[in-house]
CSV table of C-alpha atoms (C1' of nucleotides) in Angstrom, one decimal:
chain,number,residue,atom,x,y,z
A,262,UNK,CA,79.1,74.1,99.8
A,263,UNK,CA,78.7,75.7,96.2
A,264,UNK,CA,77.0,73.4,94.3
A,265,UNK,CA,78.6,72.0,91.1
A,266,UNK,CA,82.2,73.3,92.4
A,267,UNK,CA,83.2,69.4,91.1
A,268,UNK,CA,82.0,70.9,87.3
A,269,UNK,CA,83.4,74.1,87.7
A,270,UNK,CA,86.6,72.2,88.2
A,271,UNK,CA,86.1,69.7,85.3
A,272,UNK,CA,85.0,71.9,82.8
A,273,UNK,CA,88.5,73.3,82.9
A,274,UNK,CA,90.5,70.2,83.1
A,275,UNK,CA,91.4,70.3,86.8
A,276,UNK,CA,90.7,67.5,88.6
A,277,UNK,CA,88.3,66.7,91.8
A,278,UNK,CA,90.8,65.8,94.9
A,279,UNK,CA,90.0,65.6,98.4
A,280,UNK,CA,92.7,68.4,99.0
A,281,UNK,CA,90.2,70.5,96.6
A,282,UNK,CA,87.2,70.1,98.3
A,283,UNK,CA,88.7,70.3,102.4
A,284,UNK,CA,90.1,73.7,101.1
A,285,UNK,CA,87.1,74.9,99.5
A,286,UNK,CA,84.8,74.0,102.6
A,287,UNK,CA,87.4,75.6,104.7
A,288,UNK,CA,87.0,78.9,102.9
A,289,UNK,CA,83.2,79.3,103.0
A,290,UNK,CA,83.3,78.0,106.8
A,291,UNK,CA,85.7,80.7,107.5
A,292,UNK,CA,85.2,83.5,105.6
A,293,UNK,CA,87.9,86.0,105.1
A,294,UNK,CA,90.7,83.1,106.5
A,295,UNK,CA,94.6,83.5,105.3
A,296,UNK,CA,96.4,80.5,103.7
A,297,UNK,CA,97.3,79.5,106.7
A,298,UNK,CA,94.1,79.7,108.9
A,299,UNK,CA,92.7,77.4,105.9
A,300,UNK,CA,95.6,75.0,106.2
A,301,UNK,CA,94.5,74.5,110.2
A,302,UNK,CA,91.2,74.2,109.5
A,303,UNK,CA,91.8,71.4,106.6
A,304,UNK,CA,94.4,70.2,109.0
A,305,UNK,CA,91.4,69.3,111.3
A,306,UNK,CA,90.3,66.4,109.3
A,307,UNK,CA,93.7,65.1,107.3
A,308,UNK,CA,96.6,66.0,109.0
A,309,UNK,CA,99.0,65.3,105.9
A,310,UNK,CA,98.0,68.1,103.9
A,311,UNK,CA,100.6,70.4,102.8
A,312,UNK,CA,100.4,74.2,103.4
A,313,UNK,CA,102.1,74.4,99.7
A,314,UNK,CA,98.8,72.7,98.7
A,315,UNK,CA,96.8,74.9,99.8
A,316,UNK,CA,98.5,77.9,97.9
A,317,UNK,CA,98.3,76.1,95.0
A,318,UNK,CA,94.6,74.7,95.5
A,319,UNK,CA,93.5,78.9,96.2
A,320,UNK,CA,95.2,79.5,92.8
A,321,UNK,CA,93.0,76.9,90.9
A,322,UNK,CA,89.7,77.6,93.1
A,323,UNK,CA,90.5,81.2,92.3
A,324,UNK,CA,91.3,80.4,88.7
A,325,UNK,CA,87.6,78.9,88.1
A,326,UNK,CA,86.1,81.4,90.2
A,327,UNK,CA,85.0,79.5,93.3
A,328,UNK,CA,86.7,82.0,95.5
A,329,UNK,CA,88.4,85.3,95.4
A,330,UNK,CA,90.3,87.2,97.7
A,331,UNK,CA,91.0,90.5,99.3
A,332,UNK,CA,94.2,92.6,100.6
A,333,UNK,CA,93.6,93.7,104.0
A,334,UNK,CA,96.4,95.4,105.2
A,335,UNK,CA,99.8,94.0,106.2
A,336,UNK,CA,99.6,90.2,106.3
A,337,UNK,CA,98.3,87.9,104.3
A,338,UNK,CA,95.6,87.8,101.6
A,339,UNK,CA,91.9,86.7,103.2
A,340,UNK,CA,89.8,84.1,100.7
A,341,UNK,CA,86.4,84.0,100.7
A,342,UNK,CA,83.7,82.2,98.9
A,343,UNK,CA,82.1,83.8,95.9
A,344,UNK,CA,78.4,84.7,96.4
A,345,UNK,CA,75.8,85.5,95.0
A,346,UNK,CA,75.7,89.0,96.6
A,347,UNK,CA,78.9,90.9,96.1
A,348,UNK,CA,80.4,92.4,99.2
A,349,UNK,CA,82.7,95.2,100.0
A,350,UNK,CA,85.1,94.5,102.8
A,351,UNK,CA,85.1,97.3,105.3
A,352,UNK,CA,88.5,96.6,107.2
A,353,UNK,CA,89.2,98.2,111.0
A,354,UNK,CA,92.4,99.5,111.3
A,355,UNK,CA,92.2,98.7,114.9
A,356,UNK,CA,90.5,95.6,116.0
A,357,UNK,CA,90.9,94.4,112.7
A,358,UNK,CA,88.0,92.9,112.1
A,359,UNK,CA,86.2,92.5,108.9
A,360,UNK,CA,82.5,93.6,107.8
A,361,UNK,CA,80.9,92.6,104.8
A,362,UNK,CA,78.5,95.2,103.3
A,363,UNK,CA,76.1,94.7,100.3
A,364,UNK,CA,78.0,96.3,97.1
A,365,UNK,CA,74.8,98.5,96.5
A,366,UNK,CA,76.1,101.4,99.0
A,367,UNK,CA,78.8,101.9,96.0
A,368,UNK,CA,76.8,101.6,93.4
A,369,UNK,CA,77.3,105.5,92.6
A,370,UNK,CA,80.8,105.6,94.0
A,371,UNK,CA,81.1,103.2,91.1
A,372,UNK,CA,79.0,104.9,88.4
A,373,UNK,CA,80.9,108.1,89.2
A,374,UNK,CA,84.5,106.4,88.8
A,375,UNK,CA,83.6,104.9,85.5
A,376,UNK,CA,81.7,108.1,84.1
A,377,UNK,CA,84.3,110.8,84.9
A,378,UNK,CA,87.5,108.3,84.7
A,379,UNK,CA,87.1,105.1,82.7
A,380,UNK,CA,87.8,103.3,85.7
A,381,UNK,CA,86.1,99.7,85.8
A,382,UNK,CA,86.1,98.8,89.5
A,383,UNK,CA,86.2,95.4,90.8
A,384,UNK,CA,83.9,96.5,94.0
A,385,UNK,CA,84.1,92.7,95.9
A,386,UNK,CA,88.0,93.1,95.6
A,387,UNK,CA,87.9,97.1,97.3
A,388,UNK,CA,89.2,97.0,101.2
A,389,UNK,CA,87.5,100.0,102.6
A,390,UNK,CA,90.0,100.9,105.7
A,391,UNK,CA,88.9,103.1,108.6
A,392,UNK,CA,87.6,102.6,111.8
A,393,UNK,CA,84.6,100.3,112.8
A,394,UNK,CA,81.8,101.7,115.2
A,395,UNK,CA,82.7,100.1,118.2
A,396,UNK,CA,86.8,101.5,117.7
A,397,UNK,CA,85.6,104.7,116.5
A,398,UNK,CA,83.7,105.5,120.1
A,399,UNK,CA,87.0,103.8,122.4
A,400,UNK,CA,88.9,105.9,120.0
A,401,UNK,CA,92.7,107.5,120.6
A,402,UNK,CA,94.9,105.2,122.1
A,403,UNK,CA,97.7,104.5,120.1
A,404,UNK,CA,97.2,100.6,120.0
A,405,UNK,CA,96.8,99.0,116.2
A,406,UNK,CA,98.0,102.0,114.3
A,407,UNK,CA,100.7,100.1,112.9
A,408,UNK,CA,98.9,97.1,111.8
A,409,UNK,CA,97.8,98.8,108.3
B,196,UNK,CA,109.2,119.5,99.5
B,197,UNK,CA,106.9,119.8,102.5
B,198,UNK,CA,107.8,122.8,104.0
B,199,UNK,CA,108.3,122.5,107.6
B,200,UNK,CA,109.4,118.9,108.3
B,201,UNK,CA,112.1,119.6,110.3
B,202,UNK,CA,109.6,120.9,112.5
B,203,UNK,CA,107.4,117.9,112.6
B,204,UNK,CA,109.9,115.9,113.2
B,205,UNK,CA,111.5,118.1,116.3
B,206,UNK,CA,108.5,118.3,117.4
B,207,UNK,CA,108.3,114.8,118.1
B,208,UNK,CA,111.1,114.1,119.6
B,209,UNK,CA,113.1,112.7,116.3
B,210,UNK,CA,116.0,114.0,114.9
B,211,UNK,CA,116.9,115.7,111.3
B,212,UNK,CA,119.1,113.7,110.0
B,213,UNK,CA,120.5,113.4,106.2
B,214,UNK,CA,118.7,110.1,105.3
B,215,UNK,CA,115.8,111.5,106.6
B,216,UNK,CA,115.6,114.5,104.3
B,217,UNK,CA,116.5,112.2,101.6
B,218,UNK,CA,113.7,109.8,101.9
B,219,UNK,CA,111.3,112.5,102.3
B,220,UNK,CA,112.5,113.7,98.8
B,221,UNK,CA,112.1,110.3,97.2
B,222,UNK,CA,108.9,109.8,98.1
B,223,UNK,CA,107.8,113.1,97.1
B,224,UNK,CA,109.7,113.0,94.3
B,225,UNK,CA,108.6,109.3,93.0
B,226,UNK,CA,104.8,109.5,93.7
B,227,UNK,CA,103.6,106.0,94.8
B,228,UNK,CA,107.0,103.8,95.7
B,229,UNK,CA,107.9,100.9,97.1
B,230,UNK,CA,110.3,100.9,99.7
B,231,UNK,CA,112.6,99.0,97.3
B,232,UNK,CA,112.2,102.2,95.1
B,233,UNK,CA,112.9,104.9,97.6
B,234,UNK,CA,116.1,103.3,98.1
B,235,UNK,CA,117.3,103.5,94.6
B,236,UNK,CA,116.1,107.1,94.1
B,237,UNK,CA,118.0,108.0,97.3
B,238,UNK,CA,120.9,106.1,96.2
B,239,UNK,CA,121.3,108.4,93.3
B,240,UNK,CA,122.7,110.6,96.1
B,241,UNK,CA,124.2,108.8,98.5
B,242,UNK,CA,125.3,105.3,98.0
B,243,UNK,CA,125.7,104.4,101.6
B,244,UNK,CA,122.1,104.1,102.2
B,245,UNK,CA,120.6,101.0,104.0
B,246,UNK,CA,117.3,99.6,103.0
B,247,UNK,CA,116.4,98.8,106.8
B,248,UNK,CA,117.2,102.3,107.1
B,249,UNK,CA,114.6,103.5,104.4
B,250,UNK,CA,112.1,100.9,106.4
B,251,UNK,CA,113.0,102.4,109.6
B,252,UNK,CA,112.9,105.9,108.3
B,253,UNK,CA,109.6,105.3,106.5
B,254,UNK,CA,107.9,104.2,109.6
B,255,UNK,CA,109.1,107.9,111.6
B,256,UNK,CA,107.5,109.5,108.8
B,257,UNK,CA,104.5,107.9,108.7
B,258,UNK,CA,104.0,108.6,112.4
B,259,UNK,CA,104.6,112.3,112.5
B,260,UNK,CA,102.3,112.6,109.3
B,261,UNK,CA,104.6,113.6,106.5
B,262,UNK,CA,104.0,110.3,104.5
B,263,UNK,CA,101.3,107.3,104.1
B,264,UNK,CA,101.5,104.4,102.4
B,265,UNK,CA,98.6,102.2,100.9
B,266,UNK,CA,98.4,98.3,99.4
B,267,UNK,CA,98.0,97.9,96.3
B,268,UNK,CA,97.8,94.4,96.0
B,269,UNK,CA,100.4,91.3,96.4
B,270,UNK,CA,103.2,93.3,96.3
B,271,UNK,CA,105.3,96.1,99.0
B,272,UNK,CA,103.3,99.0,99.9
B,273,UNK,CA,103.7,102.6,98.0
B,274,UNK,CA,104.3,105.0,99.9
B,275,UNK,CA,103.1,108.6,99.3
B,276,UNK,CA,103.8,112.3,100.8
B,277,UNK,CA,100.7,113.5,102.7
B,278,UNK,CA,99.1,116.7,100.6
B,279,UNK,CA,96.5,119.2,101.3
B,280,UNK,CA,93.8,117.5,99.4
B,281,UNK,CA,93.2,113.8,99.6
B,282,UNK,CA,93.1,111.7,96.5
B,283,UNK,CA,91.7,107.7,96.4
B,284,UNK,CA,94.0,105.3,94.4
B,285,UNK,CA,92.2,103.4,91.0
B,286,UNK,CA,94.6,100.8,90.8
B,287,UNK,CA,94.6,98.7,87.6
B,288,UNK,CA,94.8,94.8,88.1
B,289,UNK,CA,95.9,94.8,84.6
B,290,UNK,CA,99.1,97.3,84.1
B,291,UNK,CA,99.6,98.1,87.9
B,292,UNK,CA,99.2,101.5,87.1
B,293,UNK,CA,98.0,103.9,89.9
B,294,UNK,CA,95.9,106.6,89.1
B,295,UNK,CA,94.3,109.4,92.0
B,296,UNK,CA,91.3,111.0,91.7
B,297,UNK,CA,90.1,113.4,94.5
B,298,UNK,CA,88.3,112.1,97.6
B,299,UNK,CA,85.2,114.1,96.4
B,300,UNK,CA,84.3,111.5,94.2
B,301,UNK,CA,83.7,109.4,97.1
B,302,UNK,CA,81.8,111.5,99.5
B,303,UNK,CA,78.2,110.4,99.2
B,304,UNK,CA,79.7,106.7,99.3
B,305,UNK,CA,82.0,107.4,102.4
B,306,UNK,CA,78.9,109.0,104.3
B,307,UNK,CA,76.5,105.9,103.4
B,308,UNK,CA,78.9,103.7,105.2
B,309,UNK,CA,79.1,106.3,108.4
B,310,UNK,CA,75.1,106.7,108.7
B,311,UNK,CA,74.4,102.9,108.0
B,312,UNK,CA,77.0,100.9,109.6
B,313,UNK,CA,79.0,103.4,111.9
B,314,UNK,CA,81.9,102.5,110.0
B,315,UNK,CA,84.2,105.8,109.8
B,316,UNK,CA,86.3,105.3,106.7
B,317,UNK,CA,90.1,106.5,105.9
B,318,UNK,CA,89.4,107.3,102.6
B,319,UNK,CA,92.6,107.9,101.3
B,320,UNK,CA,93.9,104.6,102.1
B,321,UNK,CA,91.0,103.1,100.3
B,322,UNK,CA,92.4,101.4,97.2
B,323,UNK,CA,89.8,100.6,94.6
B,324,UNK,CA,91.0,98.0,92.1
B,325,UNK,CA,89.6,96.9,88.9
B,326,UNK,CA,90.9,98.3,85.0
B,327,UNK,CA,91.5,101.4,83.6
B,328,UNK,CA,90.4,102.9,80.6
B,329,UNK,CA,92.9,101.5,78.6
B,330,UNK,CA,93.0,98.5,79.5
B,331,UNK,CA,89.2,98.2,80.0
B,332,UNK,CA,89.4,98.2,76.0
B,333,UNK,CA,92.5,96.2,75.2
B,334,UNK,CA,90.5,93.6,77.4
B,335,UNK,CA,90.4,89.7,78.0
B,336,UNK,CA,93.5,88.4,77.3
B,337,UNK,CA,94.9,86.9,80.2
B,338,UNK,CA,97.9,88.2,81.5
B,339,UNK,CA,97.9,90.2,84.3
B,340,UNK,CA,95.0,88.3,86.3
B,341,UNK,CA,97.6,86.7,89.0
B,342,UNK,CA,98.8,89.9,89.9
B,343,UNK,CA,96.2,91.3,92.7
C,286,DG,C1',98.9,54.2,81.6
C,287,DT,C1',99.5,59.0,81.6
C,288,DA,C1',99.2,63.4,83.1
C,289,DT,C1',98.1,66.1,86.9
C,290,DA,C1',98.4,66.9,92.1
C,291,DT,C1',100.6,66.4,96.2
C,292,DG,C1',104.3,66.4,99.9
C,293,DC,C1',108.6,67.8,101.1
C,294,DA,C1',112.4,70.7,101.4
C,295,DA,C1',114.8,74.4,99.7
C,296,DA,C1',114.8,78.9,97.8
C,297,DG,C1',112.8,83.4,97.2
C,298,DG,C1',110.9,88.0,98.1
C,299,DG,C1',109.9,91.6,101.5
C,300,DT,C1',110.4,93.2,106.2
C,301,DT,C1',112.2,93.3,111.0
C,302,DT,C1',115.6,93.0,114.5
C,303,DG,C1',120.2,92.9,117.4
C,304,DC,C1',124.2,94.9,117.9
C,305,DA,C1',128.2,97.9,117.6
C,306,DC,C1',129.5,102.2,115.6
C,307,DG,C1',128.7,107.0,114.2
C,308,DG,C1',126.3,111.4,114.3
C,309,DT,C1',122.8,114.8,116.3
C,310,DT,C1',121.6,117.3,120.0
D,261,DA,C1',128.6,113.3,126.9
D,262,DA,C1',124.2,111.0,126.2
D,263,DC,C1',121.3,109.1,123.3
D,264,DC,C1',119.3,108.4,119.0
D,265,DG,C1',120.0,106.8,114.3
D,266,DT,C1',122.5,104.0,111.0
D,267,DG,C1',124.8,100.1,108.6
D,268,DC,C1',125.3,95.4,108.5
D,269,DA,C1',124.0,90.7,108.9
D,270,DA,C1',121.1,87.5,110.5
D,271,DA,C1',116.4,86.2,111.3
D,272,DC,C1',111.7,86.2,110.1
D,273,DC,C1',107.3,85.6,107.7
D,274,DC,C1',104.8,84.6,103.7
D,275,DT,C1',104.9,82.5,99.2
D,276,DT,C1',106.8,80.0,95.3
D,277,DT,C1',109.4,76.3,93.1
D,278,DG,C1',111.9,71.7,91.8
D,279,DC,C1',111.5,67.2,92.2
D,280,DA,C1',110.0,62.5,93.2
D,281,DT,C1',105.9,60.0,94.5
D,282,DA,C1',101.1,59.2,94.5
D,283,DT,C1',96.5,59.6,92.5
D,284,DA,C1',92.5,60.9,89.4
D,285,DC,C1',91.2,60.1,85.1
DNA sequence: GTATATGCAAAGGGTTTGCACGGTT
DNA sequence: AACCGTGCAAACCCTTTGCATATAC
């Protein structure tokens, strides 16, 4: 768990409740979970909580920068703990799965993008679609092509 | 508009029908819209127009390769006409505004993820957020920070 | 004690679906 | 004439909101 997540709450006024912490330990033992995979996983150890809570708890751990997340496609955001080491999602398109890859392979991309456009790019918050190396070689039937 | 897409369409098995044409047209026409969008612009023309139908018709186009859509964030996807050259969306978390830039820009990048991690990317459905140069220098009030 | 957080239930967007009718082939 | 495509309405999923109660401070 984060360290000092209880001050990074305080220092802003919000206040430390259980609700807080379950959801915040269910994001960084999930990694890339919806609002609603975190809810079950809270749901593990107090039953009452609310899934309403748990939008609202994202917001605030979001808000003080304990977590972020990323759009994947058609359902539902993913959370994820922030790191130390920024991560690009690289997203399948078929299996769906999500890779994490060190934010260094963009460094350029990045460079370029600010240089020639003035674009500042929030790398951790890119989704990279395509097709993952295990998809790309099983390739060609039409399975998951509507999933993006 | 895309010459030809009767032919794509026949092709496939689909018929040429008026709403068809008509959506086709928006979404060349508008550059980047929501489905919510399309429907309006086509609506300019004829009034009877369903939105399931523009979902519906949307999907038909996708899958013979006249259009493509891509997330740009919390809200519907936009959807785009396929052109000769590829572009990558710079999507500002600040003013929503969606700029493309050619795929070049992202060759080295897109070829780094291929030879390291066998990942084979769909480049233009890449959507690379962060803020544009505009906004970049009217920075850091808060305003727009809930909407990606 | 007071203000914030929570649970619950209802409302709200965006999207999909079932069905009968109408239009394309 | 056969079948696909459309309009309409209802259903669906995900998310937000209003309000009364509970809880952290």
């Amino acid at each position: 768990m984060t360290e000092d997540w209880e001050a990074r709450l305080r220092e802003r006024g919000f206040r430390i409740t259980p609700q807080r912490q379950l959801v915040l330990e269910a994001v960084e033992t999930l990694r890339h979970a919806t609002p609603e995979e975190i809810l079950a996983e809270v749901q593990r150890t107090a039953t009452g909580v609310n899934l309403s809570t748990v939008y609202r708890t994202l917001e605030v751990l979001e808000d003080v920068g304990l977590v972020t997340h990323a759009h994947i496609g058609h359902g539902p955001p993913t959370y994820h703990a922030v790191e130390e080491h920024v991560h690009i999602h690289l997203v399948c398109d078929r299996c769906k799965k999500v890779e994490s890859v060190p934010s260094e392979v963009a460094e350029d991309f990045v460079r370029c993008l600010e240089d020639q456009y003035g674009f500042r790019t929030d790398i951790s918050h890119v989704s990279v679609h395509g097709l993952c190396d295990s998809c790309k070689n099983r390739a060609f039937e039409p399975e998951a092509d509507d999933l993006l």
